[in-house]
Amino acid sequence: MNPDTVARLRDACARAAQTLGDTAPEGARRVAERLGVAGIVTPAAAPARDVPRLLGALHGQLLRETATTISAAFSAAGLPHVFVKGIVFVDDLYPPGARELADIDVYVARDAAPAARATLESLGFRVEADDPDRGPSPLRPGLTLVRAATSDVESAVVDLHWGVEPLTSLLPRDRTPLPRGVWDRARQGRLPAPCPGDHAALLVHHLVHHDFLHVVSLVDLAVLWPQVLADEGTTFAATARALRAGRVARIVADVLARDLGLARPPRLEAAPSDWRARRLAASLRLDRWLAWAAAAGPSTRAAITPGRVGRRLLAVEHVWNGAGVVWDALWPPQAHLRWRWPEARTRLGALARHWGSVGRKVAR
């Protein structure tokens, strides 16, 4: 990432800290730490004193080595695959330790998922119990597998995906495969990965899917952006549309230009100007965005809240797509109710608990 972009991001973190009432000189660093981008925003201390960053760099390196082992095993089993997000960028687009790396994200075809799971299990991974941040397994187009170790640095988590979660639902659904073009344009290397335009579109999808709380995906976009510009944004726009994230892709491109000083792809259409787009663009002004994302706790990231519903309604491609979002908020599927309210004896009892929870959040 170029120095000007880093400086702009640092300034936005400082303004976000002030919005949150943190006026101390270390406020920008604290905001950056909450968002997982401290290694980019704050300069590294002397190696002997920056133990957390050294451990992060070591963990990232070990995850890269684990991903290489997984890739070799998948290839030996004849399983086409692509890695996405941080695992692809660490050590290539980021210096060691600059970006926090929590897990390994890898996609396979839907019909290859059982074989991919078996291959991972042969490498010592085991399926994790449902994570509060991810929702119940029956609804998700993927599985989380964990390989335990004697220390956090040596442990490894793999998110195995065989589809993408639709943005027209607030809760996950297993019904949308990765677009065919992503597979056709994938680049081979140490780790197979989507081409830059496809990868950028998947990062925008990830932002929307997590209701803009995973700001590290925006930083990944900024780092990847020079490669996206190489084909003038054509692939980025097409894949974003296929993922039902086309309008947000155009708005996010404006955020990168307005707030981080990055060029806008010449072939990317102008951002929409309807009232939903204007509201979303205003909320994504970088310092404001960082402030409310930093203020969101772990429970906010998983729970159905008015803020999440509102942002998703602004982000969906068409107004009528909001029906699925509202339906999920008011009438979640049975799998979600059983997972969220296991103590409820009936569906009606679980719904009553759900409605009570939503009502309390709205009343705040």
XYZ file of C-alpha atoms in Angstrom:
364
model
C 0.000 0.000 0.000
C 1.427 3.372 -0.968
C 2.422 5.819 1.817
C -0.303 8.337 0.966
C -3.024 5.699 1.317
C -1.558 4.536 4.643
C -1.495 8.140 5.903
C -5.131 8.653 4.886
C -6.150 5.446 6.646
C -4.240 6.493 9.775
C -5.939 9.902 9.775
C -9.352 8.247 9.381
C -8.595 6.000 12.383
C -7.663 9.073 14.423
C -10.903 10.850 13.509
C -12.867 7.674 14.270
C -11.237 7.505 17.705
C -12.289 11.081 18.416
C -15.852 10.253 17.350
C -15.783 7.421 19.891
C -14.531 9.783 22.607
C -10.934 8.547 22.561
C -8.856 11.713 22.221
C -5.584 10.232 23.475
C -2.585 10.101 21.117
C -2.947 6.311 21.025
C -6.591 6.489 19.914
C -5.857 5.767 16.257
C -3.850 2.691 17.199
C -6.625 1.381 19.430
C -9.219 1.766 16.678
C -6.880 0.068 14.211
C -6.352 -2.820 16.636
C -10.103 -3.363 17.015
C -10.453 -3.472 13.248
C -7.495 -5.795 12.667
C -5.418 -3.292 10.676
C -2.976 -2.041 13.331
C -0.034 -3.604 11.508
C -0.758 -1.359 8.534
C -1.725 1.856 10.314
C 0.955 1.943 13.001
C 4.682 1.555 12.287
C 6.419 -1.475 13.712
C 8.210 -1.012 17.013
C 11.692 -2.368 17.610
C 11.507 -6.167 17.042
C 12.537 -6.962 20.596
C 9.541 -4.989 21.954
C 6.893 -5.786 19.328
C 6.196 -9.342 20.440
C 2.514 -9.429 19.306
C 3.450 -8.454 15.758
C 6.264 -11.000 15.691
C 3.852 -13.712 16.853
C 1.338 -12.568 14.244
C 3.953 -12.789 11.514
C 4.950 -16.272 12.672
C 1.310 -17.398 12.778
C 0.750 -16.013 9.283
C 3.790 -17.818 7.944
C 2.660 -21.095 9.501
C -0.820 -20.654 8.002
C 0.726 -20.025 4.578
C 2.704 -23.240 4.905
C -0.442 -25.082 6.000
C -2.339 -23.670 3.008
C 0.422 -24.898 0.691
C 0.101 -28.371 2.205
C -3.690 -28.282 1.759
C -3.319 -27.153 -1.850
C -0.938 -29.997 -2.609
C -3.321 -32.510 -1.002
C -6.327 -31.145 -2.926
C -4.368 -31.262 -6.194
C -3.282 -34.848 -5.512
C -6.946 -35.744 -4.948
C -7.981 -34.034 -8.204
C -9.944 -31.278 -6.447
C -9.904 -27.864 -8.194
C -9.708 -25.113 -5.579
C -8.956 -21.432 -5.032
C -7.815 -19.616 -1.898
C -9.220 -16.173 -1.139
C -8.703 -13.174 1.127
C -5.852 -12.797 3.598
C -4.068 -16.090 3.066
C -3.376 -15.076 -0.551
C -2.113 -11.594 0.324
C 0.112 -12.211 3.347
C 3.817 -12.080 2.414
C 2.900 -11.156 -1.187
C 1.018 -7.850 -0.886
C 1.646 -7.245 2.825
C 4.938 -7.298 4.715
C 5.149 -10.036 7.379
C 2.985 -9.266 10.395
C 1.254 -6.249 8.833
C -2.098 -7.979 8.362
C -3.744 -10.176 10.986
C -4.570 -13.609 9.639
C -7.177 -15.642 11.493
C -7.922 -18.510 9.119
C -7.561 -20.059 5.671
C -10.418 -19.536 3.217
C -10.635 -21.991 0.339
C -13.351 -22.704 -2.243
C -14.110 -25.997 -3.967
C -16.958 -27.062 -6.241
C -20.133 -28.169 -4.470
C -19.836 -31.800 -5.590
C -16.202 -31.864 -4.399
C -17.043 -30.762 -0.857
C -17.230 -34.271 0.721
C -13.856 -35.238 -0.757
C -12.351 -31.905 0.314
C -13.596 -32.432 3.858
C -12.153 -35.948 3.917
C -8.817 -34.631 2.659
C -8.710 -31.983 5.373
C -9.572 -34.566 8.013
C -6.688 -36.723 6.758
C -4.444 -33.714 7.501
C -5.626 -33.575 11.104
C -8.507 -31.091 10.809
C -11.832 -31.665 12.538
C -15.197 -29.992 11.976
C -15.795 -27.237 14.520
C -19.037 -26.810 16.411
C -21.278 -24.018 15.128
C -19.634 -20.651 15.679
C -21.839 -17.775 16.938
C -20.318 -15.512 14.267
C -21.219 -17.875 11.433
C -24.620 -19.337 12.252
C -25.903 -22.917 12.084
C -24.151 -25.337 9.733
C -27.293 -26.469 7.842
C -27.750 -22.938 6.475
C -24.145 -22.278 5.437
C -22.483 -23.161 2.110
C -19.364 -24.213 3.943
C -17.757 -25.765 6.993
C -15.203 -24.595 9.537
C -12.505 -27.116 10.382
C -9.878 -26.749 13.100
C -6.526 -28.375 13.706
C -5.701 -28.079 17.373
C -2.148 -27.400 18.538
C -0.245 -26.740 21.729
C -0.307 -22.975 21.118
C -2.454 -20.399 19.331
C 0.448 -19.614 17.017
C 0.542 -23.204 15.733
C -3.227 -23.775 15.523
C -5.007 -23.542 12.167
C -8.590 -22.876 11.112
C -9.885 -23.604 7.618
C -13.118 -22.202 6.224
C -14.068 -24.620 3.466
C -16.579 -23.023 1.067
C -18.559 -24.569 -1.776
C -20.754 -21.529 -2.409
C -21.343 -17.900 -1.539
C -24.045 -16.671 0.793
C -26.770 -14.663 -0.989
C -26.913 -10.981 -0.108
C -30.699 -10.955 -0.500
C -31.033 -12.825 2.816
C -29.826 -11.611 6.168
C -29.064 -15.164 7.296
C -26.885 -17.580 5.310
C -28.319 -19.960 2.712
C -26.650 -22.791 0.838
C -27.926 -22.122 -2.686
C -25.432 -19.977 -4.661
C -22.267 -21.462 -6.237
C -19.147 -19.457 -6.953
C -19.597 -17.873 -10.423
C -18.221 -20.071 -13.210
C -16.029 -17.274 -14.526
C -14.072 -17.161 -11.260
C -12.971 -20.753 -11.862
C -12.203 -20.118 -15.536
C -9.985 -17.103 -14.787
C -8.296 -18.484 -11.653
C -4.539 -18.050 -11.468
C -2.247 -20.890 -10.525
C 0.768 -20.367 -8.320
C 1.953 -21.324 -4.890
C -1.679 -20.921 -3.908
C -4.357 -21.002 -6.651
C -6.438 -17.813 -6.373
C -9.018 -15.802 -8.310
C -7.716 -13.197 -10.741
C -7.526 -9.687 -9.205
C -10.865 -8.451 -10.607
C -12.732 -11.529 -9.373
C -10.931 -11.405 -6.046
C -11.876 -7.754 -5.551
C -15.538 -8.540 -6.280
C -15.453 -11.343 -3.696
C -14.017 -8.882 -1.157
C -16.916 -6.497 -1.808
C -19.340 -9.403 -1.385
C -17.616 -10.236 1.903
C -18.014 -6.642 3.087
C -21.744 -6.656 2.344
C -22.283 -10.148 3.761
C -20.792 -8.979 7.056
C -22.719 -5.699 6.845
C -19.505 -3.686 6.422
C -18.094 -4.662 9.829
C -15.021 -6.509 8.496
C -13.083 -3.401 7.528
C -9.935 -5.429 6.869
C -11.554 -6.470 3.564
C -11.577 -2.802 2.526
C -7.848 -2.605 3.267
C -7.329 -5.806 1.247
C -9.162 -4.089 -1.608
C -6.891 -1.058 -1.366
C -3.799 -3.267 -1.536
C -5.178 -5.258 -4.482
C -6.555 -2.204 -6.319
C -3.563 -1.491 -8.622
C -4.008 -4.969 -10.108
C -7.766 -4.417 -10.472
C -7.022 -1.274 -12.504
C -4.953 -3.312 -14.964
C -8.086 -4.391 -16.890
C -9.832 -1.094 -16.114
C -12.351 -2.728 -13.774
C -14.137 -4.849 -16.404
C -13.844 -8.184 -14.574
C -14.465 -6.553 -11.210
C -17.750 -5.045 -12.381
C -18.981 -8.219 -14.095
C -18.268 -10.517 -11.155
C -19.697 -8.049 -8.636
C -22.937 -8.020 -10.645
C -22.953 -11.849 -10.696
C -22.617 -11.808 -6.902
C -25.499 -9.296 -6.586
C -23.051 -6.709 -5.250
C -22.742 -4.518 -8.338
C -24.114 -1.304 -6.872
C -22.008 -1.609 -3.730
C -18.904 -2.290 -5.828
C -19.406 1.057 -7.550
C -19.992 2.847 -4.238
C -16.925 1.244 -2.640
C -14.831 2.277 -5.646
C -15.883 5.864 -4.879
C -14.884 5.398 -1.211
C -11.430 4.195 -2.291
C -11.074 7.242 -4.532
C -12.584 9.827 -2.172
C -11.052 8.696 1.125
C -7.922 6.740 0.201
C -6.833 8.580 -2.939
C -6.969 5.572 -5.268
C -7.878 5.828 -8.954
C -11.331 4.761 -10.104
C -11.427 2.095 -12.870
C -12.320 3.933 -16.093
C -14.726 1.249 -17.319
C -16.613 0.974 -14.047
C -20.017 2.633 -14.205
C -20.656 5.626 -12.012
C -22.099 4.880 -8.592
C -25.905 4.958 -8.377
C -27.441 8.210 -7.143
C -30.800 7.082 -5.712
C -31.608 7.788 -2.072
C -30.411 4.368 -0.869
C -27.058 4.843 -2.576
C -26.658 8.338 -1.138
C -27.438 7.115 2.391
C -25.019 4.197 2.069
C -22.244 6.363 0.625
C -22.660 8.833 3.497
C -22.451 6.081 6.122
C -19.332 4.718 4.378
C -17.400 7.966 4.716
C -14.238 6.374 5.989
C -13.894 7.940 9.460
C -17.606 7.391 10.157
C -17.406 3.824 8.841
C -14.389 2.993 11.013
C -16.079 4.465 14.090
C -19.241 2.375 13.978
C -17.359 -0.749 12.889
C -14.914 -0.344 15.795
C -17.792 0.201 18.222
C -19.483 -3.059 17.192
C -18.750 -5.863 19.632
C -18.661 -9.596 18.841
C -22.371 -9.995 19.658
C -23.255 -7.225 17.198
C -21.438 -9.042 14.428
C -23.610 -12.136 14.877
C -26.939 -10.773 16.094
C -29.835 -9.508 14.012
C -29.809 -5.805 14.850
C -31.629 -2.791 13.362
C -28.275 -1.429 12.169
C -27.444 -4.609 10.283
C -30.896 -4.789 8.722
C -30.773 -1.126 7.719
C -27.346 -1.365 6.083
C -28.316 -4.484 4.166
C -31.488 -2.800 2.891
C -29.322 0.029 1.584
C -26.867 -2.390 -0.024
C -29.105 -4.854 -1.904
C -29.245 -4.435 -5.669
C -32.965 -3.642 -5.861
C -35.484 -2.360 -3.333
C -37.571 -5.523 -3.672
C -34.546 -7.628 -2.648
C -35.099 -6.184 0.815
C -38.106 -8.464 1.294
C -35.835 -11.421 2.013
C -33.815 -9.378 4.484
C -36.910 -8.253 6.402
C -38.360 -11.770 6.296
C -35.199 -13.203 7.875
C -35.334 -10.560 10.609
C -38.987 -11.289 11.445
C -39.378 -14.963 10.558
C -36.004 -16.784 10.585
C -35.767 -20.358 9.273
C -36.259 -23.224 11.662
C -32.553 -24.173 11.583
C -31.616 -20.721 12.856
C -34.253 -20.770 15.599
C -33.132 -24.206 16.822
C -29.506 -23.027 16.886
C -30.184 -19.637 18.484
C -32.796 -20.759 21.033
C -32.043 -24.447 21.793
C -33.922 -24.268 25.089
C -37.235 -23.425 23.360
C -39.523 -26.459 23.139
C -41.529 -25.326 20.118
C -41.041 -23.203 17.013
C -43.581 -20.720 18.372
C -41.627 -20.489 21.621
C -38.401 -19.858 19.727
C -40.133 -17.233 17.569
C -41.453 -15.498 20.688
C -37.921 -15.322 22.082
C -36.619 -14.062 18.751
C -39.285 -11.360 18.454
C -38.619 -10.295 22.037
C -34.907 -9.978 21.305
C -35.527 -7.954 18.136
C -38.046 -5.743 19.947
C -35.569 -4.949 22.720
C -32.908 -3.980 20.172
C -35.306 -1.748 18.273
C -36.382 -0.061 21.534
C -32.815 0.878 22.506
